[in-house]
Structures are given as C-alpha cells and as structure tokens.
Short mmCIF file of C-alpha atoms in Angstrom, two decimals:
data_model
loop_
_atom_site.label_atom_id
_atom_site.label_comp_id
_atom_site.label_asym_id
_atom_site.label_seq_id
_atom_site.Cartn_x
_atom_site.Cartn_y
_atom_site.Cartn_z
CA MET U 182 -17.50 0.22 -8.71
CA LEU U 183 -20.33 1.19 -5.64
CA GLU U 184 -19.60 3.43 -3.20
CA VAL U 185 -22.29 4.25 -0.07
CA GLY U 186 -20.30 7.56 0.53
CA GLU U 187 -17.85 9.30 -1.60
CA VAL U 188 -14.95 7.24 -2.97
CA GLY U 189 -11.85 7.52 -0.79
CA ARG U 190 -13.04 9.13 2.13
CA GLU U 191 -13.01 6.35 4.74
CA ALA U 192 -9.57 4.87 6.61
CA SER U 193 -8.00 5.50 3.18
CA TRP U 194 -8.22 9.06 3.61
CA ALA U 195 -7.98 9.12 7.46
CA GLY U 196 -4.62 7.39 7.45
CA GLY U 197 -0.80 8.47 8.19
CA GLY U 198 0.62 7.50 4.38
CA ILE U 199 3.50 5.30 5.90
CA VAL U 200 4.55 2.98 3.08
CA SER U 201 5.17 0.46 5.51
CA PRO U 202 3.32 -1.55 8.33
CA LEU U 203 4.64 0.81 11.84
CA TYR U 204 6.56 -2.37 13.17
CA PRO U 205 6.81 -4.59 10.37
CA TRP U 206 9.09 -7.65 12.50
CA ARG U 207 6.17 -7.65 14.44
CA TYR U 208 3.58 -9.23 11.29
CA SER U 209 3.83 -12.32 9.72
CA SER U 210 5.37 -13.52 6.67
CA ALA U 211 1.81 -12.81 4.75
CA VAL U 212 1.80 -9.26 5.81
CA SER U 213 5.79 -8.91 5.13
CA ALA U 214 5.18 -10.51 1.70
CA LEU U 215 2.60 -7.75 0.16
CA ALA U 216 4.11 -4.99 1.97
CA HIS U 217 7.42 -5.66 0.17
CA TRP U 218 6.22 -6.17 -2.76
CA SER U 219 4.24 -2.92 -2.91
CA GLN U 220 7.37 -1.03 -1.10
CA ASP U 221 9.41 -1.55 -4.23
CA PHE U 222 6.43 -0.63 -6.45
CA TYR U 223 5.32 2.59 -4.81
CA PRO U 224 7.69 5.09 -6.28
CA ARG U 225 7.11 4.35 -9.87
CA PHE U 226 3.82 4.04 -9.12
CA GLY U 227 3.21 7.52 -8.07
CA GLU U 228 5.02 8.86 -10.34
CA GLN U 229 2.93 6.89 -13.29
CA LEU U 230 0.03 8.66 -11.32
CA ARG U 231 0.97 12.01 -11.40
CA LEU U 232 1.27 11.66 -15.33
CA ASP U 233 -1.81 9.96 -15.99
CA SER U 234 -3.98 11.56 -13.35
CA GLY U 235 -2.54 15.38 -13.58
CA VAL U 236 -2.39 15.03 -9.10
CA ASP U 237 0.94 14.06 -7.56
CA PRO U 238 0.16 11.75 -4.76
CA GLU U 239 3.43 13.29 -3.36
CA VAL U 240 5.27 9.77 -2.73
CA HIS U 241 7.65 11.46 -0.02
CA VAL U 242 10.87 9.24 0.77
CA THR U 243 12.40 10.54 4.19
CA GLY U 244 13.27 7.48 6.18
CA LEU U 245 11.53 6.09 9.39
CA TYR U 246 13.40 6.31 12.58
CA TRP U 247 12.45 4.38 15.57
CA LEU U 248 13.11 5.41 19.16
CA ASP U 249 13.82 3.76 22.30
CA LEU U 250 12.77 0.19 20.80
CA GLU U 251 11.58 -2.72 23.49
CA ASP U 252 12.43 -5.37 20.91
CA GLU U 253 15.24 -3.35 19.10
CA GLU U 254 17.12 -6.71 18.81
CA ARG U 255 14.24 -8.42 16.93
CA ALA U 256 13.53 -6.09 14.47
CA LEU U 257 17.39 -6.04 13.51
CA GLN U 258 17.16 -9.51 13.23
CA TRP U 259 14.09 -9.18 11.38
CA ALA U 260 15.68 -7.17 9.14
CA LYS U 261 18.96 -9.46 8.70
CA GLU U 262 16.77 -12.13 7.59
CA GLN U 263 14.92 -10.11 5.51
CA GLY U 264 17.27 -8.28 3.77
CA ARG U 265 15.41 -5.30 4.79
CA PRO U 266 17.83 -1.88 5.03
CA LEU U 267 17.38 -1.59 8.82
CA GLY U 268 20.20 -0.19 10.93
CA LYS U 269 21.58 0.83 13.93
CA VAL U 270 22.53 4.84 14.60
CA ALA U 271 24.16 6.46 17.47
CA MET U 272 21.61 9.41 18.80
CA GLU U 273 24.10 12.00 18.31
CA THR U 274 23.76 11.43 14.44
CA VAL U 275 19.86 11.27 14.56
CA TYR U 276 19.78 14.38 16.54
CA ALA U 277 22.23 16.01 13.84
CA ALA U 278 19.86 14.90 11.35
CA ILE U 279 16.36 16.15 12.97
CA PRO U 280 17.41 18.92 15.57
CA CYS U 281 13.96 19.35 16.29
CA LEU U 282 14.12 15.95 18.06
CA GLY U 283 13.08 16.03 21.89
CA ALA U 284 15.92 15.73 24.01
CA GLY U 285 16.48 12.13 26.27
CA PHE U 286 16.07 9.84 23.73
CA GLU U 287 18.59 6.80 23.85
CA ARG U 288 18.75 4.37 21.07
CA ALA U 289 17.21 4.56 17.57
CA ILE U 290 17.27 2.40 14.45
CA CYS U 291 16.41 3.46 10.76
CA MET U 292 15.06 2.36 7.86
CA PRO U 293 16.22 5.10 5.16
CA ASP U 294 14.24 4.11 2.28
CA VAL U 295 10.85 4.56 3.92
CA ALA U 296 7.91 6.41 1.88
CA ASN U 297 4.73 7.91 2.75
CA VAL U 298 2.35 9.43 0.23
CA ARG U 299 -0.51 11.90 0.60
CA ASN U 300 -3.15 9.84 1.11
CA PRO U 301 -5.98 12.38 -0.01
CA ARG U 302 -3.82 13.16 -3.25
CA LEU U 303 -3.25 9.41 -4.30
CA LEU U 304 -6.89 8.91 -3.73
CA ASN U 305 -7.68 11.83 -5.65
CA ALA U 306 -5.43 10.88 -8.51
CA LEU U 307 -6.83 7.28 -8.38
CA LYS U 308 -10.25 9.00 -8.82
CA ALA U 309 -9.45 10.96 -11.41
CA LEU U 310 -7.55 8.06 -13.24
CA LEU U 311 -10.51 5.70 -13.22
CA LYS U 312 -13.04 8.12 -14.40
CA GLN U 313 -10.94 8.14 -17.86
CA LEU U 314 -11.27 4.53 -18.23
CA PRO U 315 -13.75 3.11 -20.55
CA ASN U 316 -14.26 -0.04 -18.38
CA VAL U 317 -15.23 1.77 -15.36
CA LYS U 318 -18.22 3.00 -13.50
CA ILE U 319 -18.00 4.47 -10.18
CA VAL U 320 -21.35 4.73 -8.65
CA GLU U 321 -21.10 7.22 -5.28
CA GLY U 322 -24.20 7.73 -3.03
CA SER U 323 -25.14 3.97 -3.63
CA GLY U 324 -25.33 1.37 -0.22
CA VAL U 325 -25.50 -2.27 -0.84
CA THR U 326 -28.65 -4.00 1.13
CA GLY U 327 -28.31 -7.29 0.34
CA PHE U 328 -26.74 -9.90 -2.52
CA LEU U 329 -28.52 -11.50 -5.66
CA ARG U 330 -28.23 -15.08 -5.61
CA ASP U 331 -28.98 -17.90 -8.00
CA GLY U 332 -29.01 -20.76 -5.89
CA GLU U 333 -25.21 -20.72 -4.73
CA LYS U 334 -24.35 -18.25 -6.87
CA VAL U 335 -23.99 -14.59 -6.39
CA ARG U 336 -24.61 -12.40 -9.54
CA GLY U 337 -25.11 -9.01 -8.39
CA VAL U 338 -26.53 -6.66 -5.25
CA SER U 339 -29.59 -5.08 -4.51
CA THR U 340 -28.81 -1.43 -3.42
CA ASN U 341 -30.67 2.01 -2.75
CA ASN U 342 -30.51 2.78 -6.39
CA GLY U 343 -31.43 -0.50 -7.73
CA ASP U 344 -30.33 -4.21 -8.43
CA MET U 345 -27.36 -4.49 -10.18
CA LYS U 346 -25.97 -6.93 -11.67
CA GLY U 347 -22.55 -8.95 -12.53
CA SER U 348 -20.88 -12.40 -13.12
CA ARG U 349 -18.51 -11.42 -9.90
CA VAL U 350 -19.40 -9.50 -6.95
CA LEU U 351 -16.00 -8.34 -4.89
CA VAL U 352 -16.48 -7.10 -1.54
CA ALA U 353 -13.52 -4.56 -0.32
CA ALA U 354 -15.61 -2.13 2.21
CA GLY U 355 -13.08 -1.98 4.44
CA ALA U 356 -14.31 -1.99 8.39
CA TRP U 357 -17.86 -2.29 7.05
CA SER U 358 -16.96 -5.69 5.42
CA GLY U 359 -18.34 -8.18 7.90
CA GLU U 360 -22.05 -6.42 8.19
CA LEU U 361 -21.95 -7.00 4.73
CA LEU U 362 -20.95 -10.36 4.65
CA ALA U 363 -23.72 -11.01 7.96
CA LYS U 364 -26.54 -10.48 4.81
CA LEU U 365 -25.14 -13.72 3.59
CA GLY U 366 -24.94 -15.40 7.20
CA VAL U 367 -21.18 -15.41 6.89
CA GLU U 368 -19.08 -14.52 9.57
CA LEU U 369 -16.39 -12.36 8.78
CA PRO U 370 -13.78 -11.44 11.48
CA VAL U 371 -13.47 -7.75 10.63
CA GLU U 372 -14.35 -5.45 12.83
CA PRO U 373 -13.94 -1.14 13.01
CA VAL U 374 -10.84 0.01 15.23
CA LYS U 375 -10.95 4.13 15.61
CA GLY U 376 -7.76 5.74 15.08
CA GLN U 377 -7.06 9.24 15.51
CA MET U 378 -4.82 11.84 13.78
CA ILE U 379 -3.63 15.64 14.01
CA LEU U 380 -2.27 17.69 11.67
CA TYR U 381 -0.24 20.62 12.24
CA LYS U 382 1.60 23.23 9.94
CA SER U 383 5.48 23.75 9.86
CA ALA U 384 8.44 25.23 8.01
CA GLU U 385 8.48 22.68 4.85
CA ASP U 386 12.45 22.11 6.56
CA PHE U 387 11.31 21.90 10.33
CA LEU U 388 10.94 17.46 10.32
CA PRO U 389 13.06 16.00 7.40
CA SER U 390 12.07 12.08 8.46
CA MET U 391 9.37 10.54 10.01
CA VAL U 392 9.93 9.89 13.68
CA LEU U 393 8.50 6.92 16.01
CA ALA U 394 8.46 6.14 19.67
CA LYS U 395 6.19 5.05 22.64
CA GLY U 396 3.34 3.89 19.80
CA ARG U 397 3.31 7.63 18.19
CA TYR U 398 4.59 8.69 15.12
CA ALA U 399 5.09 12.12 12.94
CA ILE U 400 5.12 12.20 9.39
CA PRO U 401 6.43 15.37 7.46
CA ARG U 402 4.93 16.24 4.14
CA ARG U 403 6.56 18.21 1.32
CA ASP U 404 4.79 21.08 2.28
CA GLY U 405 5.80 21.63 5.95
CA HIS U 406 2.25 19.92 7.38
CA ILE U 407 3.35 17.27 10.01
CA LEU U 408 0.43 14.55 11.05
CA VAL U 409 1.00 13.43 14.42
CA GLY U 410 -0.77 9.92 15.51
CA SER U 411 -2.38 7.58 16.84
CA THR U 412 -4.85 6.38 18.56
CA LEU U 413 -6.19 2.57 18.84
CA GLU U 414 -9.45 2.48 19.63
CA HIS U 415 -12.72 -0.27 19.79
CA ALA U 416 -15.60 2.05 19.56
CA GLY U 417 -17.51 0.48 17.46
CA PHE U 418 -18.74 2.72 14.14
CA ASP U 419 -18.04 6.02 15.58
CA LYS U 420 -16.24 8.73 13.87
CA THR U 421 -16.54 11.26 16.54
CA PRO U 422 -13.00 12.94 17.62
CA THR U 423 -12.14 13.32 20.88
CA ASN U 424 -11.13 15.97 23.44
CA GLU U 425 -9.30 13.05 25.24
CA ALA U 426 -7.32 11.76 22.11
CA LEU U 427 -6.34 15.56 20.98
CA GLU U 428 -4.47 16.12 24.42
CA SER U 429 -3.16 12.77 24.22
CA LEU U 430 -1.81 13.21 20.24
CA LYS U 431 -0.83 16.65 21.78
CA ALA U 432 1.22 15.55 24.54
CA SER U 433 2.89 12.92 22.13
CA ALA U 434 3.66 15.51 19.56
CA ALA U 435 5.33 17.90 22.16
CA GLU U 436 7.47 14.76 23.44
CA LEU U 437 8.57 14.08 19.65
CA LEU U 438 8.92 17.69 18.13
CA PRO U 439 9.29 20.03 21.23
CA ALA U 440 8.18 22.76 19.14
CA LEU U 441 4.57 21.78 18.40
CA ALA U 442 3.91 22.75 22.16
CA GLU U 443 3.79 26.31 20.57
CA ALA U 444 2.49 25.37 17.14
CA GLU U 445 -1.66 25.37 16.61
CA VAL U 446 -3.56 21.74 15.59
CA VAL U 447 -4.82 22.74 12.37
CA GLY U 448 -6.55 19.34 11.38
CA HIS U 449 -8.00 16.62 13.88
CA TRP U 450 -10.21 13.82 12.48
CA ALA U 451 -10.62 10.00 13.25
CA GLY U 452 -11.01 7.05 10.68
CA LEU U 453 -12.10 3.65 11.21
CA ARG U 454 -9.38 0.39 10.42
CA PRO U 455 -10.64 -2.46 9.25
CA GLY U 456 -9.02 -4.85 11.89
CA SER U 457 -8.81 -8.60 11.46
CA PRO U 458 -6.81 -11.42 13.49
CA GLU U 459 -3.16 -10.99 13.16
CA GLY U 460 -3.97 -8.01 10.16
CA ILE U 461 -3.63 -10.64 7.43
CA PRO U 462 -6.03 -9.25 5.03
CA PHE U 463 -9.00 -11.55 2.94
CA ILE U 464 -8.07 -12.08 -0.46
CA GLY U 465 -9.90 -14.46 -2.59
CA PRO U 466 -13.14 -16.28 -3.28
CA VAL U 467 -15.46 -16.74 -0.98
CA PRO U 468 -16.28 -20.30 -0.59
CA GLY U 469 -20.20 -21.60 -1.33
CA PHE U 470 -20.70 -18.47 -3.08
CA GLU U 471 -19.41 -18.80 -6.40
CA GLY U 472 -18.79 -15.41 -7.77
CA LEU U 473 -18.35 -13.69 -4.61
CA TRP U 474 -15.08 -12.82 -4.02
CA LEU U 475 -12.92 -10.50 -1.12
CA ASN U 476 -10.17 -7.68 -0.46
CA CYS U 477 -10.41 -6.62 2.62
CA GLY U 478 -9.43 -6.62 6.92
CA HIS U 479 -5.91 -4.97 6.01
CA TYR U 480 -6.16 -3.63 9.60
CA ARG U 481 -3.31 -0.95 9.86
CA ASN U 482 -1.56 -1.34 6.88
CA GLY U 483 -4.66 -1.22 4.33
CA LEU U 484 -2.31 1.20 2.19
CA VAL U 485 0.96 -0.38 1.99
CA LEU U 486 -0.49 -3.59 1.40
CA ALA U 487 -2.68 -2.14 -0.88
CA PRO U 488 -0.75 -2.28 -4.39
CA ALA U 489 0.32 -5.86 -3.68
CA SER U 490 -3.54 -7.04 -2.50
CA CYS U 491 -4.90 -5.15 -5.39
CA ARG U 492 -2.63 -7.57 -7.84
CA LEU U 493 -2.83 -10.55 -6.04
CA LEU U 494 -6.52 -10.52 -6.23
CA ALA U 495 -6.42 -9.87 -10.15
CA ASP U 496 -3.74 -12.69 -10.59
CA LEU U 497 -6.61 -14.92 -8.96
CA MET U 498 -9.36 -13.34 -10.53
CA LEU U 499 -7.63 -13.78 -13.98
CA GLU U 500 -5.71 -17.57 -13.21
CA ARG U 501 -2.73 -16.07 -13.55
CA SER U 502 0.28 -16.95 -11.62
CA PRO U 503 0.53 -14.80 -8.31
CA ILE U 504 3.11 -12.26 -7.15
CA VAL U 505 2.87 -14.21 -3.82
CA ASP U 506 1.28 -17.64 -2.63
CA PRO U 507 -2.11 -16.62 -1.96
CA ALA U 508 -2.62 -19.61 1.34
CA PRO U 509 -2.01 -17.34 3.88
CA TYR U 510 -5.04 -14.72 2.90
CA ALA U 511 -7.75 -17.24 1.57
CA PRO U 512 -10.93 -17.14 2.72
CA ALA U 513 -11.48 -20.62 3.09
CA GLY U 514 -10.96 -22.01 6.21
CA ARG U 515 -10.85 -18.47 7.58
CA LEU U 516 -14.80 -17.47 8.19
CA GLY U 517 -17.26 -18.64 10.27
#
C-alpha cells in the first residue's frame, strides 16, 4: 500500500463523516446501491474495528434532520420507492428534540437511523488493523512517478523509493487519480473539489442530532465537538483554508445553532474531494491495460460508499458474485 504522504490524511480525514449522501434522493441508483449496503454494514464494522484495533471509530447513530428542503416531496417519494425510513416531522417536535436549533425553520424531514463516524479515529483504527496483517505492507512517503509495463500489461509502479512490482496495480488515489492515469495517456474524469470545515467544542448534550439546511450541516460528536460544513470550491489542488470560507461557515453555524455565534472555532481545515461525473465512482479494471484497476472518484460520498466499494472491488478481483451490479462503475466506456 503506497502513500505519497501519510495514510489517511486527505479527503478521508477531512470530511464530516455522515454515513449517508447529503441528499440521497438526488443521486443515481448506482450511488444509492453502494450507500445502502455500506449503511447497513457500518455499525457492526465499527464495533469490529474497535475490538480488533483497540481504537473506537465512534459510529454514532444520531439521525439527520433536513430543514426547509426545496425538493421535499421528491425526497419522500424516493424514500417510499427505496423503502428507507425517511418521513415528515412537525416543527414543534423538531424544536422539542433540538432546543438549540435556530428559529424560523418551517418544515423538516428526518431519517432517524443515520449515523456519523469520527473520520480520524476510523482511519487510525484501519491503519492499526492493517499493520497487524502479515500480508499487508504500508509504505508512506512513497509517491508514484510512473507505471511499469510489459506490453499492454501493467506490472508495477515506479516510485521515489524505487520500482515496486505486482501482478495487479490498484489506483485509489482520490483527487490525484486522474493525474496518475494521465501518465498512461488515459483521461480519467476525476478532479479536485475543495471543501472547508470548521469545528466547535460544546457540551456533550448540546446537539443530539445532525441538522442540515441551505446546503450546510452540523454534526455532533460524542464528546461535544460540533462540525459545520462545508464549502464546494473548484480551486485546483490548493488546500489552503480561507477567511472568506471561515466567515461563511460561521454565519451558517450561527443560523443553524445560534449559541455557536458566541463559541470559539477550535479547528478550520480544507480537503480535496475526488469529483467525478454524477458522483459515480470508477471501480474495476482499466480496458487496454491488463493488471490495472481503479477504485476512485467517489466525490462527496467517499466515506459512506467505501465499504461497499471495497467489497465490490474484491468481488471483481476474486471473481466472486458481486454484491451489486458492477456495470455502472466499470471504467470501460467512461474513460477518455
């Protein structure tokens, strides 16, 4: 496992950790299929990680309220068709459940079983577990500079630490995946999309549920930390946090949860999402390059789609019956 920097310090670390697409009804069935599988998988996965690694990723079931949605009816119809537990909630019920919520919201829908996971802890747990496995080697500080080829076969990679060979090569480099494939003359439509977040610290019982309005969300952690995000910026590979985004996020925080107007921002950071057409990831072999595989381009849903994406990839590599139809994610026909 080669990592140009430190494992788990890019988009996986920077995201909010909601175990659901922000607006699941706005995505294709391809995204929904992976999301549903992962959502069902995460609770037991989190507990198993805690037991095996000694690090608790804090899979925290809080539910999620969407407030004053423009496409509320579409969301409710999607839930009915998909059999998902999403429904209308009276605003007096919402304000009773979330006393800290800002005034003026008029409509709400809620999915009560949505969880969030604490990204850095999830990644630390995964890293600790991988280090215990005898057949896994993590090589950090190892940037890939090119691919080793034998005719049409890809047989490894060149790195700043020398050549590394293998019968199969998997590109799972997030926003940088397109740059890597370009070394082979392949146009992979994955590009960086910057997102900024801020973090507050409050009482542990301050915010009992996740809330989302006007494209911004607040996520409670078990220890009282509150994440508010996020921006959507096309700024290349620049990850510099900006004052403009800070003030915008603080304004959203104060509108959602007025008590945060007087609270101190204890963290502000940016990450790069791997943007892709319709947010549908690329999972499978690259045509014309035997031995080369992709698992990238998850855009805003990397964390929620990750377990299902990895399971699907393993199914395809091991020629097992796949958990979902692999056709929508296949690189064939989607690359330039």
